Short mmCIF file of C-alpha atoms and ligand atoms in Angstrom, two decimals:
data_model
loop_
_atom_site.label_atom_id
_atom_site.label_comp_id
_atom_site.label_asym_id
_atom_site.label_seq_id
_atom_site.Cartn_x
_atom_site.Cartn_y
_atom_site.Cartn_z
CA MET A 14 10.47 14.73 -17.17
CA ALA A 15 8.98 11.54 -15.77
CA ARG A 16 8.00 11.55 -12.11
CA VAL A 17 10.94 11.14 -9.72
CA ASP A 18 10.30 9.82 -6.21
CA VAL A 19 12.71 11.16 -3.60
CA PHE A 20 13.13 9.31 -0.31
CA ARG A 21 15.15 11.06 2.42
CA ILE A 22 16.36 9.37 5.63
CA PRO A 23 18.64 11.77 7.48
CA THR A 24 18.55 9.75 10.74
CA ARG A 25 20.60 6.63 11.50
CA ILE A 26 18.13 4.20 13.05
CA SER A 27 18.84 1.28 15.40
CA PHE A 28 15.89 -0.93 16.34
CA GLY A 29 15.74 -3.66 18.96
CA ARG A 30 15.18 -4.61 22.57
CA GLY A 31 17.90 -3.10 24.77
CA VAL A 32 19.31 -0.81 22.06
CA ALA A 33 18.84 2.31 24.25
CA LEU A 34 21.69 1.07 26.42
CA THR A 35 24.11 1.60 23.52
CA LEU A 36 23.63 5.39 23.62
CA ALA A 37 27.30 6.11 24.34
CA GLU A 38 28.38 4.65 20.98
CA PRO A 39 26.82 7.29 18.71
CA LEU A 40 28.02 10.05 21.04
CA LEU A 41 31.58 8.70 20.83
CA GLN A 42 31.21 8.36 17.06
CA VAL A 43 30.52 12.06 16.66
CA GLY A 44 33.20 13.01 19.21
CA ALA A 45 30.78 14.61 21.68
CA HIS A 46 32.42 16.04 24.80
CA LYS A 47 29.34 16.76 26.83
CA ALA A 48 25.71 15.79 26.35
CA LEU A 49 22.57 17.49 27.60
CA ILE A 50 19.91 14.90 28.44
CA VAL A 51 16.55 16.42 27.50
CA THR A 52 13.60 14.80 29.24
CA ASP A 53 10.62 15.43 31.52
CA LYS A 54 10.01 14.77 35.19
CA GLY A 55 7.60 11.88 34.51
CA VAL A 56 10.18 9.97 32.48
CA LEU A 57 12.79 10.61 35.19
CA ARG A 58 10.39 9.39 37.90
CA ALA A 59 9.64 6.26 35.87
CA GLY A 60 13.33 5.38 36.25
CA LEU A 61 13.99 5.35 32.50
CA VAL A 62 16.96 7.74 32.61
CA ALA A 63 19.11 6.26 35.40
CA PRO A 64 20.30 3.13 33.52
CA LEU A 65 21.25 5.29 30.54
CA GLU A 66 23.17 7.74 32.75
CA GLU A 67 25.15 4.78 34.04
CA ARG A 68 26.19 3.92 30.46
CA LEU A 69 27.40 7.48 29.89
CA ARG A 70 29.46 7.39 33.11
CA VAL A 71 31.04 4.07 32.12
CA ALA A 72 31.92 5.53 28.69
CA GLY A 73 33.39 8.65 30.32
CA ILE A 74 30.97 11.05 28.62
CA ALA A 75 30.10 14.13 30.69
CA TYR A 76 26.42 15.06 30.81
CA GLU A 77 23.82 17.21 32.52
CA ILE A 78 20.07 16.70 32.76
CA TYR A 79 17.45 19.19 31.57
CA ASP A 80 14.12 17.82 32.86
CA GLU A 81 11.90 20.84 32.25
CA VAL A 82 10.24 19.67 29.04
CA VAL A 83 6.50 20.32 29.10
CA PRO A 84 3.76 18.82 26.88
CA ASP A 85 3.31 20.91 23.71
CA PRO A 86 6.48 22.93 24.27
CA GLY A 87 6.46 26.55 23.14
CA TRP A 88 9.30 28.28 21.33
CA GLY A 89 10.26 30.03 24.60
CA GLU A 90 10.79 26.64 26.23
CA VAL A 91 13.03 25.53 23.38
CA GLN A 92 15.00 28.74 23.95
CA ARG A 93 15.41 27.83 27.62
CA CYS A 94 16.71 24.37 26.76
CA PHE A 95 19.15 25.85 24.25
CA GLU A 96 20.40 28.42 26.84
CA ARG A 97 20.99 25.57 29.28
CA ALA A 98 23.01 23.64 26.67
CA LYS A 99 25.10 26.72 25.95
CA GLU A 100 25.69 27.48 29.65
CA CYS A 101 26.86 23.97 30.47
CA GLY A 102 29.00 23.63 27.32
CA ALA A 103 27.06 20.72 25.81
CA ASP A 104 27.87 19.88 22.19
CA ALA A 105 25.30 17.09 21.80
CA PHE A 106 21.83 16.16 23.06
CA VAL A 107 20.22 12.94 24.26
CA ALA A 108 16.43 13.20 24.11
CA ILE A 109 14.60 10.63 26.26
CA GLY A 110 10.82 10.87 26.14
CA GLY A 111 7.88 11.46 23.83
CA GLY A 112 7.54 13.85 20.92
CA SER A 113 7.74 16.92 23.18
CA SER A 114 11.19 16.03 24.56
CA ILE A 115 12.49 14.96 21.18
CA ASP A 116 11.22 18.05 19.33
CA THR A 117 12.58 20.31 22.09
CA ALA A 118 16.01 18.68 21.73
CA LYS A 119 15.92 18.76 17.91
CA MET A 120 15.13 22.48 17.86
CA ALA A 121 17.57 23.37 20.68
CA ALA A 122 20.21 21.53 18.60
CA VAL A 123 19.25 23.66 15.59
CA LEU A 124 19.72 26.84 17.65
CA LEU A 125 23.11 25.63 18.91
CA THR A 126 24.55 25.54 15.39
CA ASN A 127 22.39 28.16 13.63
CA GLY A 128 21.65 30.78 16.31
CA GLY A 129 18.38 32.75 16.35
CA THR A 130 15.06 31.44 17.65
CA VAL A 131 12.59 28.80 16.45
CA LEU A 132 10.60 31.59 14.76
CA ASP A 133 13.44 32.02 12.23
CA TYR A 134 13.06 28.46 10.93
CA VAL A 135 9.32 27.90 10.57
CA GLY A 136 8.35 26.38 7.20
CA ILE A 137 10.04 24.05 4.74
CA ASP A 138 13.83 23.85 4.35
CA LYS A 139 14.59 27.06 6.29
CA VAL A 140 17.39 25.64 8.48
CA PRO A 141 20.75 26.41 6.80
CA LYS A 142 23.16 24.29 8.87
CA PRO A 143 22.79 20.76 10.29
CA ALA A 144 21.70 20.68 13.94
CA ALA A 145 24.12 19.62 16.67
CA PRO A 146 24.04 15.81 17.15
CA VAL A 147 20.89 14.49 18.83
CA VAL A 148 20.51 10.89 20.01
CA ALA A 149 16.75 10.35 20.33
CA ILE A 150 15.34 7.56 22.49
CA PRO A 151 11.53 7.47 22.35
CA THR A 152 9.54 6.31 25.37
CA THR A 153 6.25 6.38 23.46
CA ALA A 154 5.37 4.52 20.28
CA GLY A 155 3.68 7.39 18.53
CA THR A 156 4.89 10.61 17.08
CA GLY A 157 7.94 9.37 15.18
CA ALA A 158 9.70 12.62 16.15
CA GLU A 159 12.95 10.65 16.49
CA ILE A 160 12.92 9.90 12.77
CA THR A 161 10.95 12.64 11.06
CA ILE A 162 12.20 15.88 9.58
CA ASN A 163 9.23 17.69 11.19
CA SER A 164 9.19 19.43 14.57
CA VAL A 165 6.04 20.95 16.04
CA ILE A 166 6.55 23.83 18.47
CA ALA A 167 3.78 25.97 19.99
CA ASP A 168 3.37 29.72 19.67
CA PRO A 169 1.07 30.16 22.68
CA GLU A 170 0.63 33.90 22.21
CA HIS A 171 -0.92 33.42 18.76
CA HIS A 172 -2.63 30.05 19.53
CA LYS A 173 -0.57 28.47 16.77
CA LYS A 174 1.50 25.37 16.27
CA LEU A 175 4.68 26.15 14.33
CA VAL A 176 6.01 23.44 12.03
CA VAL A 177 9.68 23.27 11.09
CA ILE A 178 10.41 20.85 8.24
CA SER A 179 14.06 20.39 7.33
CA PRO A 180 16.54 17.54 6.94
CA ASN A 181 18.87 19.77 8.99
CA ALA A 182 16.49 19.73 11.97
CA THR A 183 16.45 16.01 12.74
CA ALA A 184 17.91 13.64 15.30
CA LEU A 185 21.16 12.22 13.93
CA PHE A 186 20.54 8.90 15.73
CA ALA A 187 17.32 7.17 16.77
CA LEU A 188 17.53 4.28 19.21
CA GLU A 189 14.18 2.48 18.94
CA ASP A 190 13.92 0.23 21.99
CA PRO A 191 10.56 -1.45 22.80
CA GLU A 192 11.72 -1.90 26.42
CA MET A 193 11.69 1.90 26.82
CA THR A 194 7.95 2.00 26.02
CA ARG A 195 6.96 -0.71 28.53
CA SER A 196 5.98 1.70 31.34
CA LEU A 197 3.82 3.96 29.14
CA PRO A 198 0.32 3.99 30.73
CA PRO A 199 -2.66 2.59 28.74
CA PHE A 200 -4.24 5.91 27.72
CA LEU A 201 -0.95 7.36 26.44
CA THR A 202 -0.28 4.07 24.66
CA ALA A 203 -3.70 4.43 23.03
CA ILE A 204 -3.41 8.03 21.82
CA THR A 205 0.21 7.82 20.67
CA GLY A 206 -0.60 4.53 18.94
CA MET A 207 -3.52 6.15 17.15
CA ASP A 208 -1.21 8.97 16.04
CA THR A 209 0.94 6.34 14.37
CA LEU A 210 -2.09 4.76 12.70
CA VAL A 211 -3.18 8.18 11.39
CA HIS A 212 0.34 8.82 10.04
CA ALA A 213 0.20 5.51 8.20
CA ILE A 214 -3.32 5.94 6.82
CA GLU A 215 -2.85 9.58 5.77
CA SER A 216 0.47 8.85 4.09
CA PHE A 217 -0.99 5.79 2.32
CA CYS A 218 -3.96 7.78 0.99
CA SER A 219 -1.94 10.94 0.25
CA LYS A 220 -1.66 12.26 -3.31
CA ASN A 221 2.13 12.10 -2.79
CA SER A 222 2.30 8.38 -1.96
CA TYR A 223 4.24 6.04 -4.22
CA ARG A 224 5.10 2.34 -4.23
CA LEU A 225 7.88 2.47 -1.63
CA THR A 226 5.90 4.57 0.86
CA GLU A 227 2.79 2.44 0.24
CA LEU A 228 4.65 -0.74 1.19
CA LEU A 229 5.87 0.90 4.40
CA THR A 230 2.50 2.31 5.42
CA LEU A 231 0.54 -0.87 4.69
CA GLU A 232 2.97 -2.76 6.92
CA ALA A 233 2.57 -0.08 9.61
CA ILE A 234 -1.23 -0.43 9.45
CA ARG A 235 -0.94 -4.23 9.74
CA ASP A 236 1.35 -3.88 12.77
CA VAL A 237 -1.08 -1.48 14.48
CA GLY A 238 -3.97 -3.86 13.70
CA ARG A 239 -2.08 -6.72 15.34
CA SER A 240 -0.56 -4.84 18.28
CA LEU A 241 -2.36 -1.70 19.49
CA ILE A 242 -5.21 -3.26 21.50
CA ARG A 243 -2.77 -5.74 23.06
CA ALA A 244 -0.26 -3.01 24.02
CA VAL A 245 -3.06 -0.96 25.65
CA LYS A 246 -4.43 -3.96 27.57
CA ASP A 247 -1.05 -5.26 28.78
CA GLY A 248 1.90 -2.85 28.72
CA ASN A 249 4.28 -5.71 29.45
CA ASP A 250 3.37 -7.51 26.22
CA LEU A 251 6.73 -6.83 24.61
CA ASP A 252 5.78 -8.37 21.27
CA ALA A 253 2.92 -5.86 21.07
CA ARG A 254 5.22 -3.01 22.18
CA GLU A 255 7.70 -4.06 19.49
CA GLY A 256 4.94 -4.20 16.86
CA MET A 257 3.86 -0.66 17.73
CA LEU A 258 7.40 0.70 17.65
CA ARG A 259 7.99 -0.98 14.28
CA ALA A 260 4.79 0.70 13.05
CA VAL A 261 6.18 4.07 14.17
CA LEU A 262 9.34 3.38 12.19
CA THR A 263 7.66 2.37 8.94
CA ALA A 264 4.93 5.03 9.13
CA SER A 265 7.42 7.80 9.94
CA LEU A 266 9.80 6.87 7.12
CA ALA A 267 6.86 7.06 4.75
CA PHE A 268 5.11 10.20 5.95
CA SER A 269 8.38 12.14 6.15
CA ASN A 270 8.45 11.66 2.40
CA THR A 271 4.77 12.15 1.51
CA ARG A 272 3.27 14.52 4.11
CA LEU A 273 -0.13 13.68 5.65
CA GLY A 274 -3.70 14.91 5.05
CA ASN A 275 -6.79 16.62 6.47
CA VAL A 276 -6.61 14.95 9.90
CA HIS A 277 -3.25 16.53 10.64
CA ALA A 278 -4.22 19.86 9.10
CA MET A 279 -7.22 19.91 11.47
CA ALA A 280 -5.39 18.61 14.54
CA LEU A 281 -2.91 21.48 14.77
CA PRO A 282 -5.56 24.18 15.44
CA LEU A 283 -7.24 21.89 18.00
CA GLY A 284 -3.93 21.88 19.87
CA GLY A 285 -3.30 25.59 19.35
CA TRP A 286 -6.79 26.88 20.26
CA CYS A 287 -8.25 24.23 22.54
CA HIS A 288 -5.17 22.40 23.93
CA VAL A 289 -6.48 19.01 22.86
CA ALA A 290 -3.59 16.51 23.01
CA HIS A 291 -2.33 15.70 19.51
CA GLY A 292 -3.00 11.96 19.73
CA THR A 293 -6.54 12.48 21.01
CA ALA A 294 -7.26 15.07 18.32
CA VAL A 295 -6.12 12.88 15.45
CA ALA A 296 -7.83 9.77 16.83
CA VAL A 297 -11.23 11.50 17.15
CA LEU A 298 -10.97 13.11 13.70
CA LEU A 299 -9.66 10.08 11.78
CA PRO A 300 -12.88 8.14 11.08
CA HIS A 301 -14.73 11.33 10.06
CA VAL A 302 -12.00 12.31 7.58
CA MET A 303 -11.79 8.72 6.26
CA ASP A 304 -15.54 8.79 5.61
CA PHE A 305 -15.20 12.16 3.81
CA ASN A 306 -12.34 10.77 1.70
CA ARG A 307 -14.29 7.71 0.56
CA ALA A 308 -15.71 9.71 -2.37
CA ALA A 309 -12.19 10.04 -3.82
CA ALA A 310 -10.27 7.11 -2.34
CA GLU A 311 -12.67 4.21 -1.77
CA ASP A 312 -10.15 1.61 -3.00
CA ARG A 313 -7.36 3.00 -0.84
CA LEU A 314 -9.56 2.99 2.25
CA ALA A 315 -10.72 -0.54 1.49
CA ALA A 316 -7.03 -1.57 1.45
CA VAL A 317 -6.57 0.21 4.80
CA GLY A 318 -9.50 -1.77 6.23
CA GLU A 319 -8.10 -5.03 4.90
CA ALA A 320 -4.68 -4.30 6.46
CA LEU A 321 -6.39 -3.58 9.79
CA GLY A 322 -8.29 -6.84 9.61
CA ALA A 323 -11.69 -5.27 8.85
CA LYS A 324 -14.27 -6.58 6.40
CA GLN A 325 -14.16 -5.38 2.80
CA GLY A 326 -14.82 -1.83 1.66
CA GLY A 327 -14.07 1.72 2.78
CA LYS A 328 -17.18 1.90 4.99
CA ALA A 329 -15.98 -1.17 6.91
CA ALA A 330 -12.62 0.57 7.48
CA VAL A 331 -14.39 3.66 8.87
CA ASP A 332 -16.54 1.54 11.19
CA PHE A 333 -13.48 -0.41 12.30
CA VAL A 334 -11.68 2.80 13.36
CA PHE A 335 -14.72 4.09 15.31
CA LYS A 336 -14.82 0.77 17.14
CA LEU A 337 -11.05 0.72 17.71
CA ASN A 338 -11.21 4.16 19.38
CA GLU A 339 -13.97 2.91 21.65
CA THR A 340 -12.13 -0.31 22.54
CA ILE A 341 -8.96 1.50 23.61
CA GLY A 342 -10.78 4.20 25.61
CA ILE A 343 -10.41 7.27 23.41
CA PRO A 344 -13.11 9.97 23.77
CA THR A 345 -15.57 9.84 20.89
CA ARG A 346 -16.33 13.58 20.59
CA LEU A 347 -14.48 16.90 20.70
CA GLY A 348 -17.20 18.89 22.53
CA PRO A 349 -16.53 17.36 25.96
CA LEU A 350 -12.82 18.15 25.44
CA GLY A 351 -13.61 21.88 25.49
CA VAL A 352 -14.11 22.53 21.76
CA SER A 353 -17.09 24.74 20.94
CA ASP A 354 -19.01 25.50 17.77
CA GLU A 355 -17.95 29.19 17.82
CA GLN A 356 -14.29 28.18 17.46
CA VAL A 357 -14.93 26.15 14.31
CA PRO A 358 -14.56 28.93 11.69
CA SER A 359 -11.22 30.24 13.02
CA MET A 360 -9.84 26.72 13.46
CA ALA A 361 -10.96 25.84 9.92
CA ALA A 362 -9.26 28.97 8.54
CA ASP A 363 -6.02 27.93 10.29
CA ALA A 364 -6.33 24.34 9.07
CA MET A 365 -6.64 25.55 5.45
CA LEU A 366 -3.13 27.07 5.72
CA SER A 367 -1.61 23.62 6.20
CA GLY A 368 0.20 22.05 3.24
CA ASN A 369 -1.39 18.75 4.29
CA ILE A 370 -4.74 19.87 2.80
CA LEU A 371 -3.17 19.94 -0.67
CA VAL A 372 -2.12 16.28 -0.56
CA ASN A 373 -5.36 14.98 0.97
CA PRO A 374 -6.88 12.51 -1.53
CA ARG A 375 -10.18 14.45 -1.82
CA ALA A 376 -10.05 18.14 -2.76
CA THR A 377 -11.08 20.12 0.32
CA VAL A 378 -12.41 23.65 0.87
CA GLN A 379 -12.92 25.52 4.14
CA LYS A 380 -16.63 24.60 4.31
CA ASP A 381 -15.65 20.90 4.23
CA ILE A 382 -13.25 21.39 7.13
CA GLU A 383 -15.93 23.21 9.14
CA ALA A 384 -18.37 20.35 8.49
CA LEU A 385 -15.75 17.79 9.54
CA TYR A 386 -15.05 19.63 12.82
CA ARG A 387 -18.80 19.83 13.48
CA ALA A 388 -19.27 16.13 12.69
CA ALA A 389 -16.72 15.35 15.41
CA LEU A 390 -18.09 17.84 17.99
FE1 FE2 B 420 0.71 13.12 14.27
#
């Protein structure tokens, strides 16, 4: 049979300034009686939740707030959020925050309809029933958790990041509102923005990419090229904020359908073993992996460079990304972040287990991954 390209979009996406304020509409659409707002204390303190609560009150939708989301949530924390939803009788979730809040809500919603714990659903297509409705409102322009069919949950005991990939474990609605990202501080803007760029570049260069995903990712790379430095320098530049959020949308639609590559395979162990923030990990690794991939994907990387506004050729694209990291204040090396040479072999062994290695444009063995970690140390 000829190749068939499948494109899945389980989430209904609304994009535009002010769209977060419409959050009652999707909840009414699905007949929700009570919503659990899943967020963290920083987002609450930034005043991002209060105007949305007001909209729920006006619409007569009961709600409670769970504000105990932590960065890199573990499966025990998801369990706690789920217990809270059960106790208060919530039948829907509103996630307001970054990838951690959204993934916590997505997985708590899976537990509400499927039972069990996160550990029962790790892997591809292991979630039998659709999750309870989740309305996801991102406050970062980065992970794409509001759109993707992936959730990343930590297993702290085994120093692992667990990945659940299922169209039944997604947010039902994503409200993409650039205004909600306005208060994100410069460093978080930088690392979440780089995560988006890595999603776009890895999807574009992936062995699984095809015309539709290529169009989306090239546009995402162009948007990042135009917007990321501006959004870091001036958080109130709403055009730049909108450009970054649009890049999240296009990159996430694509990578949900192609998977990623070596950067993401290598970033998970850095989070699991060394607690390096995901965005920092992928940003530091990206130019090294791009350079490694030039031997198999020079033309692709040249196209990446062109979309970013770099000079011609794959080498120019690599240099551009090194410079971009420096301009937006991202650390250049992993060593100062607490990563040591002795950890490299076990992290490389973990990275090799990722399905992302198989779709990386250049065939990769464990020795290559070890060399890449060491190049970035
Ligand atoms: Fe990522």
